GROMACS .gro file of C-alpha atoms in nm:
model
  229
    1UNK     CA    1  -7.538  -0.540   6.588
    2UNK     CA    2  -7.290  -0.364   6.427
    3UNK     CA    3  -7.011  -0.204   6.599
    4UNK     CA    4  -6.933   0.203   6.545
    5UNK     CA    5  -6.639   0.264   6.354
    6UNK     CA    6  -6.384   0.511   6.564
    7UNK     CA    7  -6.055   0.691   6.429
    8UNK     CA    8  -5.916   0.795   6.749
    9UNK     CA    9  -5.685   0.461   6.781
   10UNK     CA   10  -5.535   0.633   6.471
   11UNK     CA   11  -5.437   0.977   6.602
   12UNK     CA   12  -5.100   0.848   6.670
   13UNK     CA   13  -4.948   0.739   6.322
   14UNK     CA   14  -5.195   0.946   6.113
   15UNK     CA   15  -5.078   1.244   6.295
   16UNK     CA   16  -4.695   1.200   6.228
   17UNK     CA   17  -4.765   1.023   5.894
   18UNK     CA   18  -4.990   1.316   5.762
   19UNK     CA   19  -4.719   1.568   5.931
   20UNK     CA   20  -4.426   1.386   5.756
   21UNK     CA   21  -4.582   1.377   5.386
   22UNK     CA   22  -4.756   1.735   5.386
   23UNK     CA   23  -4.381   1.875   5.508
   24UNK     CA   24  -4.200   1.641   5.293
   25UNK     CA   25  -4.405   1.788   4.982
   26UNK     CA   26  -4.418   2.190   5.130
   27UNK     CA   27  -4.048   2.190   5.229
   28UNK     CA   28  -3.909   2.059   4.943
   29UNK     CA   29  -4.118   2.202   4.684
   30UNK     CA   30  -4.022   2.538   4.873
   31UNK     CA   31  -3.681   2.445   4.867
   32UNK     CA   32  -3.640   2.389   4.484
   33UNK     CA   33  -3.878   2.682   4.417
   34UNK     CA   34  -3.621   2.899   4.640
   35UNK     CA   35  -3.345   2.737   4.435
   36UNK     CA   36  -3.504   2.743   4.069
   37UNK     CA   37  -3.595   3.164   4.147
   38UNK     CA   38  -3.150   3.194   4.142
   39UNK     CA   39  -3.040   2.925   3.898
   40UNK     CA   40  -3.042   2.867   3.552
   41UNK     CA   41  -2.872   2.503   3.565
   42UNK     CA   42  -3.060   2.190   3.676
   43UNK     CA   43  -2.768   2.044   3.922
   44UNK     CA   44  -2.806   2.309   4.212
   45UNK     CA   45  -3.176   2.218   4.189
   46UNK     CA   46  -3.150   1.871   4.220
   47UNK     CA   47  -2.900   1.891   4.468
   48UNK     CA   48  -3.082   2.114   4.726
   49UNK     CA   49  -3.399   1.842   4.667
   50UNK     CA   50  -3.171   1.558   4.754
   51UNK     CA   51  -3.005   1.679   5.062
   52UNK     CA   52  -3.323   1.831   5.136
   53UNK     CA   53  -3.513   1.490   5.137
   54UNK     CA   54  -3.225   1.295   5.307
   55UNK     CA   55  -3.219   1.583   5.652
   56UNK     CA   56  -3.545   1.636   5.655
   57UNK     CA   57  -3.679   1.299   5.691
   58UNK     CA   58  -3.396   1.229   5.951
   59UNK     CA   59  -3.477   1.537   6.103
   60UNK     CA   60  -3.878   1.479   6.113
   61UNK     CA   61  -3.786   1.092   6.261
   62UNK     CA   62  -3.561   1.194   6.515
   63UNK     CA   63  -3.777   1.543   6.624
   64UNK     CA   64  -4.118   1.278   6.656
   65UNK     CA   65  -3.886   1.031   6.776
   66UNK     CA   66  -3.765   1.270   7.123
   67UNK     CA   67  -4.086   1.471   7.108
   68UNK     CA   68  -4.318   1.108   7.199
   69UNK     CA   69  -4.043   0.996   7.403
   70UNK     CA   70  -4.117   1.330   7.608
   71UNK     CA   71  -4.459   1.248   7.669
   72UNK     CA   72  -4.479   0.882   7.710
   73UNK     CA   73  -4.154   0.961   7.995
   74UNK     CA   74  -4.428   1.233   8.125
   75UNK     CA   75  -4.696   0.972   8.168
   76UNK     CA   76  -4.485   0.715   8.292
   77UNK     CA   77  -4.365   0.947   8.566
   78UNK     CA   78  -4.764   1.074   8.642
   79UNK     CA   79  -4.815   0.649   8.657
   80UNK     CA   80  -4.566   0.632   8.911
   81UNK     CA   81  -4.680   0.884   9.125
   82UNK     CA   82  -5.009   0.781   9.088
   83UNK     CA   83  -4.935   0.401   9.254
   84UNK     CA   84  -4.743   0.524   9.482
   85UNK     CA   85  -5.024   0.748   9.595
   86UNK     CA   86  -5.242   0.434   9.567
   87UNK     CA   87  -4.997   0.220   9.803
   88UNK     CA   88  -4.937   0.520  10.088
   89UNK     CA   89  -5.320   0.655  10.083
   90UNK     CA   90  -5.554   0.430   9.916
   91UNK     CA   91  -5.882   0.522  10.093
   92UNK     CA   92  -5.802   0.921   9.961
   93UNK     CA   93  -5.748   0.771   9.632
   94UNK     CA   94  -6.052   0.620   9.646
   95UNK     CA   95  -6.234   0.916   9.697
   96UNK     CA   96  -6.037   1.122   9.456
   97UNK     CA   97  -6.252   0.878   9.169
   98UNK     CA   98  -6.573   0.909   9.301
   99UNK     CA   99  -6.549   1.294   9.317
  100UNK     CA  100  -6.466   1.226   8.953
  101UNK     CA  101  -6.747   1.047   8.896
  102UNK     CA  102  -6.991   1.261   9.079
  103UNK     CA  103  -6.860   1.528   8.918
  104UNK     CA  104  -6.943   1.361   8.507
  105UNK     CA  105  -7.302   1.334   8.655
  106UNK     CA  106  -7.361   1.025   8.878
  107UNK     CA  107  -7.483   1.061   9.269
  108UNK     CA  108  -7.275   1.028   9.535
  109UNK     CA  109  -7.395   0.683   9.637
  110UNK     CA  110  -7.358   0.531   9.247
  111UNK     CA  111  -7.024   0.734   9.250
  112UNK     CA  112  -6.831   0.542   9.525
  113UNK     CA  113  -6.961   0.198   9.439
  114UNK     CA  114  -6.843   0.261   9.075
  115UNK     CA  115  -6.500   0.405   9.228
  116UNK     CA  116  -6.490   0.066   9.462
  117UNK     CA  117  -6.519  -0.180   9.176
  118UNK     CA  118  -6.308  -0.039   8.933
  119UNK     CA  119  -6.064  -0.013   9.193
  120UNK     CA  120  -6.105  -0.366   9.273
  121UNK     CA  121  -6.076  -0.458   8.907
  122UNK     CA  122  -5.733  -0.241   8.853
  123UNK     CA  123  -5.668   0.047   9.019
  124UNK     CA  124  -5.431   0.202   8.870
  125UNK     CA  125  -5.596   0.142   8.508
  126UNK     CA  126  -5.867   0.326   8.692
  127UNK     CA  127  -5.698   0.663   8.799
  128UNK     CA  128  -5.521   0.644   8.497
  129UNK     CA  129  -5.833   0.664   8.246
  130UNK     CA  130  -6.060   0.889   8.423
  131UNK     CA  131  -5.793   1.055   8.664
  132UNK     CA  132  -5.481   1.131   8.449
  133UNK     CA  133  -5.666   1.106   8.069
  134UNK     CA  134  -5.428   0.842   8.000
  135UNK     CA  135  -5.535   0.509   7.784
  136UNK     CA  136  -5.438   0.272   7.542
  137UNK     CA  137  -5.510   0.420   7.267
  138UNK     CA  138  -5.344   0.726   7.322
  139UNK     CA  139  -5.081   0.579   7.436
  140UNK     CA  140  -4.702   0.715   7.308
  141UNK     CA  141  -4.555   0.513   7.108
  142UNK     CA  142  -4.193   0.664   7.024
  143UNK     CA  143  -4.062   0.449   6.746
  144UNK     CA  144  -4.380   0.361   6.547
  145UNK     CA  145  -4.411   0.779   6.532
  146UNK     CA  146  -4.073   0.830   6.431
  147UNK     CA  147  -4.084   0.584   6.145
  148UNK     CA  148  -4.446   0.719   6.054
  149UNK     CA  149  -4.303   1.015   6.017
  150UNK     CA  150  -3.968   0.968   5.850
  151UNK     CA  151  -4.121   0.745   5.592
  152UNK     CA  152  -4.413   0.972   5.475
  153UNK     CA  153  -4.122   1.289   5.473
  154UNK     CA  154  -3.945   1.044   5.208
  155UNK     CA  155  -4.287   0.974   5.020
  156UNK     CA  156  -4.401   1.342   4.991
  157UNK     CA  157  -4.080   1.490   4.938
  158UNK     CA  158  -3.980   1.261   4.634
  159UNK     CA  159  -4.249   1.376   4.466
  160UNK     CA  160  -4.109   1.734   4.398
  161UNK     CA  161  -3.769   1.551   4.365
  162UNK     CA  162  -3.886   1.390   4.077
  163UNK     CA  163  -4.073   1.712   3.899
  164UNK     CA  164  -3.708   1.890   3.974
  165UNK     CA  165  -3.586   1.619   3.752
  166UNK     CA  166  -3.824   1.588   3.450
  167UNK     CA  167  -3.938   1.973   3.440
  168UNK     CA  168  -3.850   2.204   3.229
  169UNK     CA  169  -3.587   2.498   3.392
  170UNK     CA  170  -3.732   2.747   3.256
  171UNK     CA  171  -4.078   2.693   3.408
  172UNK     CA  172  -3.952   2.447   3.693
  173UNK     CA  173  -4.084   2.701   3.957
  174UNK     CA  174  -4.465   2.696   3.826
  175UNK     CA  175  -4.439   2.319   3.758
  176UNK     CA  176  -4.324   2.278   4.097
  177UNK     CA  177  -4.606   2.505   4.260
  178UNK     CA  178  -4.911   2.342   4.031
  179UNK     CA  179  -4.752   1.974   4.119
  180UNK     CA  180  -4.729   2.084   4.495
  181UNK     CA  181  -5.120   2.165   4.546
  182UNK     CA  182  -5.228   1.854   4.367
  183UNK     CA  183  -5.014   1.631   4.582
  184UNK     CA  184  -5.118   1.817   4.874
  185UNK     CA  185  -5.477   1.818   4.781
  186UNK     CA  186  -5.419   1.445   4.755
  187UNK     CA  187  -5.237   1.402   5.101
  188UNK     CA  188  -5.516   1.610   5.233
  189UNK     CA  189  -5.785   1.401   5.091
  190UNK     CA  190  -5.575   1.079   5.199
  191UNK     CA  191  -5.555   1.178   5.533
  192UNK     CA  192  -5.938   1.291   5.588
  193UNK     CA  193  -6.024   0.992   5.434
  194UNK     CA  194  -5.806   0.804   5.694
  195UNK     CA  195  -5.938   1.002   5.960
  196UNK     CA  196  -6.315   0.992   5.887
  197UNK     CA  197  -6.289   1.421   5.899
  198UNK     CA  198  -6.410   1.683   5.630
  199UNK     CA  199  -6.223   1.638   5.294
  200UNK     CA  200  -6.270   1.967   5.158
  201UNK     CA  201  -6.187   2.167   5.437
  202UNK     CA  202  -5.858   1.968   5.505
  203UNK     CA  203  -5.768   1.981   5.170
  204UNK     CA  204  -5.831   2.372   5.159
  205UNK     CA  205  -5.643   2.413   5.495
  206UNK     CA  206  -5.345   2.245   5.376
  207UNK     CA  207  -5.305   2.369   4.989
  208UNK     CA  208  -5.314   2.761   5.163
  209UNK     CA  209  -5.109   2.725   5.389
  210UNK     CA  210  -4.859   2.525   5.127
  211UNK     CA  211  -4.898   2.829   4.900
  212UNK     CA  212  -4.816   3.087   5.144
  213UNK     CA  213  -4.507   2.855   5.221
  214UNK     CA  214  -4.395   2.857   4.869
  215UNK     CA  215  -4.533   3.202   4.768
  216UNK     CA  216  -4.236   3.337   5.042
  217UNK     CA  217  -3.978   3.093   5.011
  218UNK     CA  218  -3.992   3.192   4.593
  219UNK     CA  219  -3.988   3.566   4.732
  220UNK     CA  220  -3.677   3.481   4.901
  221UNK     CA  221  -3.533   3.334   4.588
  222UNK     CA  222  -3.556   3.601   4.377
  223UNK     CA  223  -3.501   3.869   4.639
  224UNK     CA  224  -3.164   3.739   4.780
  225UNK     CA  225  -3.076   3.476   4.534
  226UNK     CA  226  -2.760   3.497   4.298
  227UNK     CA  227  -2.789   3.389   3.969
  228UNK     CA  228  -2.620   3.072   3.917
  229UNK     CA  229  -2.488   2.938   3.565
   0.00000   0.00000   0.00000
């Protein structure tokens, strides 16, 4: 018999991978858009892309990097408490789960001698699962997010880099925008794919919220921009 296939083991990395590349190609797409809208020269362009690529991909790595430390020090202080409470007051404990229990549906009887043998099995794994919502495969994992994330940033933002580079000045802003949505439409697809969700409604989600991104950002250009030359 054929086991189900699950995504949820992936919701870690996809979620910082699929963050990283969608804001690697919005922000610096809407960066050299902003840019292109003032300039008439090709250096200020590819400069703002460049350093634009190098801090944001630090920036996403180090921001997923503290924000999963945050949690995984939350649940690691909720795991604490929780064997402590397990040490000083086991038989409340004990009840605590079967109240759980009783409370997803089973009868009070059923309830306590499922609470008593997962507690005998591992306690703690116990309260943690069904108590706190905390398992393995949610579990934070700091670094692997962080590099998830920095990474992608690098492999969606490139992509603009390298339009900024081949396309042609005078039209670099509607290369830049037509490039963006396929490459989003793409990450979008990717990602669903990756996640066993609904392809075209990520990939619509993502390519209008890129275009309002852009849209204002290109505003901003010509609005406030000086012409460089």
């Amino acid at each position: 018999m054929e086991l189900e296939k699950h995504y949820t083991n992936r919701t870690g990395w996809l979620r910082a991978a699929v963050l990283g590349a969608n804001d690697g190609i919005i922000s610096t797409t809407s960066l050299v858009i902003g840019i292109a809208a003032a300039s008439d020269t090709r250096n200020p362009i590819l400069l703002a892309a460049l350093a634009g690529l190098v801090a944001g991909a630090l920036s996403m790595a180090a921001g997923e990097y503290v924000s999963v430390s945050s949690q995984a020090d939350i649940e690691k202080a909720d795991l604490d408490r929780e064997k402590t409470e397990l040490e000083t007051m086991p038989e409340v404990e004990l009840k605590e789960l079967a109240k759980i229990y009783v409370a997803q549906g089973l009868d009070e009887d059923l309830a306590m001698q499922v609470a008593i043998q997962l507690t005998e099995k591992d306690a703690l794994a116990a309260h943690a699962r069904d108590e706190l919502g905390i398992n393995e495969i949610t579990q934070p994992k700091p670094l692997q997010a962080a590099l998830a994330s920095g990474a992608s940033f690098i492999t969606g933002g490139i992509l603009p880099f390298l339009v900024a580079f081949f396309a042609p000045i005078k039209s670099m802003v509607f290369y830049q925008y037509g490039f963006a949505i396929v490459f989003l439409a793409l990450s979008g697809t990717i990602a669903a794919k990756a996640g066993g969700s609904n392809v075209i409604k990520a990939v619509v989600r993502i390519c209008f919220w890129g275009t309002v991104a852009m849209v204002v950002t290109a505003l901003a250009g010509y609005i406030f921009g000086a012409k460089t030359g």
